[in-house]
Tab-separated table of C-alpha atoms in Angstrom:
chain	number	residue	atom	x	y	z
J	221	UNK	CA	133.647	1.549	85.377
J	222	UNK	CA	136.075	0.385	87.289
J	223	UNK	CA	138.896	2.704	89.001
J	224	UNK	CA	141.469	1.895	86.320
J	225	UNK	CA	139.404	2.292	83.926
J	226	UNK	CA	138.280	5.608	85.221
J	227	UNK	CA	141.724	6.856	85.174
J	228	UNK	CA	142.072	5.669	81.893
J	229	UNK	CA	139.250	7.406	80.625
J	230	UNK	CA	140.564	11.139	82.665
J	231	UNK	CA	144.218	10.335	80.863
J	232	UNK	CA	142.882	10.444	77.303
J	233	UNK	CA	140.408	13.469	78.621
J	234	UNK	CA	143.254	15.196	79.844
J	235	UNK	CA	145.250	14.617	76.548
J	236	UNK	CA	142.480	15.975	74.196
J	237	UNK	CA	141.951	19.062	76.435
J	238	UNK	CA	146.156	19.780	75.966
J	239	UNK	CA	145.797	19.235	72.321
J	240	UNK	CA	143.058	21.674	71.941
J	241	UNK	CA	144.687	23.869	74.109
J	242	UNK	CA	148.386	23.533	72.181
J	243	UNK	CA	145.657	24.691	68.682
J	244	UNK	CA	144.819	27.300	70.544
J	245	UNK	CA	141.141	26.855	70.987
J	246	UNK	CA	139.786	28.297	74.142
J	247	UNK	CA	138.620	25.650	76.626
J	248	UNK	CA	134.799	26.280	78.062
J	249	UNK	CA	132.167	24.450	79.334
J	250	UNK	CA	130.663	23.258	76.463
J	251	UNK	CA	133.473	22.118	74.799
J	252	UNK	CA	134.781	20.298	78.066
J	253	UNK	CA	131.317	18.511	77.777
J	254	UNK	CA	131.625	17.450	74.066
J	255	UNK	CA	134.852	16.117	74.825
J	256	UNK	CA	133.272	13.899	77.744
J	257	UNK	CA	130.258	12.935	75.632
J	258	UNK	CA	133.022	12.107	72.578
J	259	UNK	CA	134.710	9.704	75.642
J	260	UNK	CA	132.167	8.306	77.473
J	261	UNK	CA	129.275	8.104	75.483
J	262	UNK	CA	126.241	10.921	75.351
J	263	UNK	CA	123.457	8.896	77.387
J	264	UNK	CA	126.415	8.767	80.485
J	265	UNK	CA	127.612	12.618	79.628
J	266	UNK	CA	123.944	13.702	79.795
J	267	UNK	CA	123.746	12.663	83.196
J	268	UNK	CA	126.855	15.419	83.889
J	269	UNK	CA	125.947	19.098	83.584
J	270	UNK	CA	129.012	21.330	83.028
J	271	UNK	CA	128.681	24.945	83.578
J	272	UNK	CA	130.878	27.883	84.108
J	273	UNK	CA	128.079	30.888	85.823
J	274	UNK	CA	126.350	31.423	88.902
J	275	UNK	CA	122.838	30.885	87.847
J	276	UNK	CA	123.103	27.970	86.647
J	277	UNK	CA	124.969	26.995	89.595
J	278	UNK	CA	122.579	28.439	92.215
J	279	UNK	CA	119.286	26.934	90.158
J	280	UNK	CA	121.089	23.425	90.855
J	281	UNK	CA	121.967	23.615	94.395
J	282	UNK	CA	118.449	25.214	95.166
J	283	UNK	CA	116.685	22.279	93.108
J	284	UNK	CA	118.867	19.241	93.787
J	285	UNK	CA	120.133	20.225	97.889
J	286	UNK	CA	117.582	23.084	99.142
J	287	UNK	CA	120.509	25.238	99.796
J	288	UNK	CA	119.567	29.305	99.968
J	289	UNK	CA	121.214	31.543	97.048
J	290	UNK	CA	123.348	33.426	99.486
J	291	UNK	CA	125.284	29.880	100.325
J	292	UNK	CA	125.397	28.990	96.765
J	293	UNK	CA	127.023	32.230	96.215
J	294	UNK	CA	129.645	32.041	98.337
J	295	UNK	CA	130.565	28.398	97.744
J	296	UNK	CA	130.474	29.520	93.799
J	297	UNK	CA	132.721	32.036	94.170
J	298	UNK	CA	134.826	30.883	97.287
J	299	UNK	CA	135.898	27.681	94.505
J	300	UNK	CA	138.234	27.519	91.792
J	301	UNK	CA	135.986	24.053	90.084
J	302	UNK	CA	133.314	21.970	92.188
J	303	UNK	CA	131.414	18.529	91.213
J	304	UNK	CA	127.830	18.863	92.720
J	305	UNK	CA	126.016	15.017	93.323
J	306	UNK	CA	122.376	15.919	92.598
J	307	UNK	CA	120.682	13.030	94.534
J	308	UNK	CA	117.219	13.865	93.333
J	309	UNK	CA	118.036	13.425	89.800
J	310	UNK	CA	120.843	11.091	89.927
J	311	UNK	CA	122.897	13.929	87.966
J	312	UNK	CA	126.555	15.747	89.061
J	313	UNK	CA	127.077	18.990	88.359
J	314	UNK	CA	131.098	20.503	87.311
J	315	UNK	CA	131.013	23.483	88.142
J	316	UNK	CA	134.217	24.270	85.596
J	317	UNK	CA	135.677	28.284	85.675
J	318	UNK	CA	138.513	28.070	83.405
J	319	UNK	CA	138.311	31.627	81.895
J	320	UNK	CA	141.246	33.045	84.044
J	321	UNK	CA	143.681	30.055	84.197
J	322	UNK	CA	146.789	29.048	82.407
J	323	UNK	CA	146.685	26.262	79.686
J	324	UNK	CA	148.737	24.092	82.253
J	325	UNK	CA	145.831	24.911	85.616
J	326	UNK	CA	143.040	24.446	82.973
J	327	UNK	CA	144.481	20.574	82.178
J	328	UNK	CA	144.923	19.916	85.446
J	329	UNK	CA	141.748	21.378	87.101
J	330	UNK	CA	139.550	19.468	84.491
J	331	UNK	CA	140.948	16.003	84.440
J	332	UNK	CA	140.720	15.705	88.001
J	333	UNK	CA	137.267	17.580	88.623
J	334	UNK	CA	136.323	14.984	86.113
J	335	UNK	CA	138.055	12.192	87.572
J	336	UNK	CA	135.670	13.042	90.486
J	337	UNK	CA	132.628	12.872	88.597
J	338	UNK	CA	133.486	9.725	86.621
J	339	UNK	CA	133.511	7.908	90.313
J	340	UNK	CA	130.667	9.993	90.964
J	341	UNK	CA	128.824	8.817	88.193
J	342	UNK	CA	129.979	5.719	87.212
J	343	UNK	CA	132.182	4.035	89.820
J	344	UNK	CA	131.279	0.972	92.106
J	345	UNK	CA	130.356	3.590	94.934
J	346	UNK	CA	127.494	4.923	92.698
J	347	UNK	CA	125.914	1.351	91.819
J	348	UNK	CA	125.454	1.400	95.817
J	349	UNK	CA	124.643	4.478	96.500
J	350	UNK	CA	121.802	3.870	93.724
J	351	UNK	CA	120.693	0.524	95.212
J	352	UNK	CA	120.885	1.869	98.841
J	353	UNK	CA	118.489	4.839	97.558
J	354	UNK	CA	116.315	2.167	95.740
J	355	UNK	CA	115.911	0.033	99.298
J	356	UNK	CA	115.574	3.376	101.280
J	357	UNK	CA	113.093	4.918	98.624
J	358	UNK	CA	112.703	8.533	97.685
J	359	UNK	CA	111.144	10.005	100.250
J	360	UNK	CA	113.705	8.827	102.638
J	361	UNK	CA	116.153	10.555	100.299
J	362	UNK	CA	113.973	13.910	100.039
J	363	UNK	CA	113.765	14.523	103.899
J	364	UNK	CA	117.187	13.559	103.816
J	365	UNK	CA	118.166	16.051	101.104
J	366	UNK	CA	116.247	18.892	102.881
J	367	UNK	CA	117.158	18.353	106.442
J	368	UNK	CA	120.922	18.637	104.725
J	369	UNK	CA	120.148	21.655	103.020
J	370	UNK	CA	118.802	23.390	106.374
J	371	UNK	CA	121.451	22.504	107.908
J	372	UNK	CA	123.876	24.223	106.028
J	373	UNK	CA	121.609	27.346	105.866
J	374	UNK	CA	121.852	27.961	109.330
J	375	UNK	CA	125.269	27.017	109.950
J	376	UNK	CA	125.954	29.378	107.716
J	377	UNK	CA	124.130	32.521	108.704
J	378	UNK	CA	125.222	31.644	112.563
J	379	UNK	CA	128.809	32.034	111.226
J	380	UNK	CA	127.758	35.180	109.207
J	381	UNK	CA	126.460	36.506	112.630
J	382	UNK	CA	129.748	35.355	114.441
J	383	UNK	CA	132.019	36.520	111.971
J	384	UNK	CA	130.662	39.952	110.337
């Protein structure tokens, strides 16, 4: 997709979510996600997993960046709405916590997290980022993923040690 059509495609998201939201129906994960499957077509939408709890969120990081549970935590909670590139599965995760958020916040936050994962996903960046990966070839992309992943963990108990 290109970037126009990208924003395109986050306009009419962002105009079904208000509608929804104007009948009064509650706006969740899953329903975020049938509206992107209704928009962009289910084989692209499966490649997007949209949750709202921790687990979930922790069992992706672990799985798709090697980052600890403790770090997962705190970036989980220490968000409003995050998109996650998985790189070893070529999927993005929305992380998507609209359950405490005005109807106004909850169109806002959700067109442009999924703006984000519409470039993510399907923009010219991601053609080469998958060719690059191709050239490179997964095992480049695996020590790459871990080295990344320890890196964070101990950045992030040195600041716990700093800090607390």
């Amino acid at each position: 997709m290109s970037k126009k059509q990208i924003m395109k495609t986050c306009g009419k998201i962002g105009n079904e979510v208000s509608e929804n939201l104007l009948n009064g129906n509650s706006m969740n994960a899953q329903k975020v996600q049938e509206i992107l499957v209704k928009n962009i077509g289910a084989k692209k939408a499966g490649k997007v997993q949209i949750t709202d709890d921790l687990e979930s969120f922790k069992a992706f990081m672990k799985k798709e960046l090697d980052i600890s549970d403790e770090l997962s935590e705190q970036f989980f909670y220490g968000s409003k709405s995050a998109v996650i590139p998985g790189p070893k599965t070529n999927r993005s995760m929305l992380s998507l916590r609209t359950n405490s958020m005005k109807p106004v916040e909850i169109v806002n936050l959700t067109t442009h997290e999924l703006e984000h994962v519409l470039n993510q996903r399907l923009g010219f960046r991601a053609r080469m980022e998958n060719l690059y990966t191709k050239v490179r070839g997964k095992k480049y992309l695996e020590n790459y993923t871990k080295k990344y992943g320890e890196l964070l963990n101990k950045k992030i108990w040195l600041c716990r040690e700093i800090f607390f």
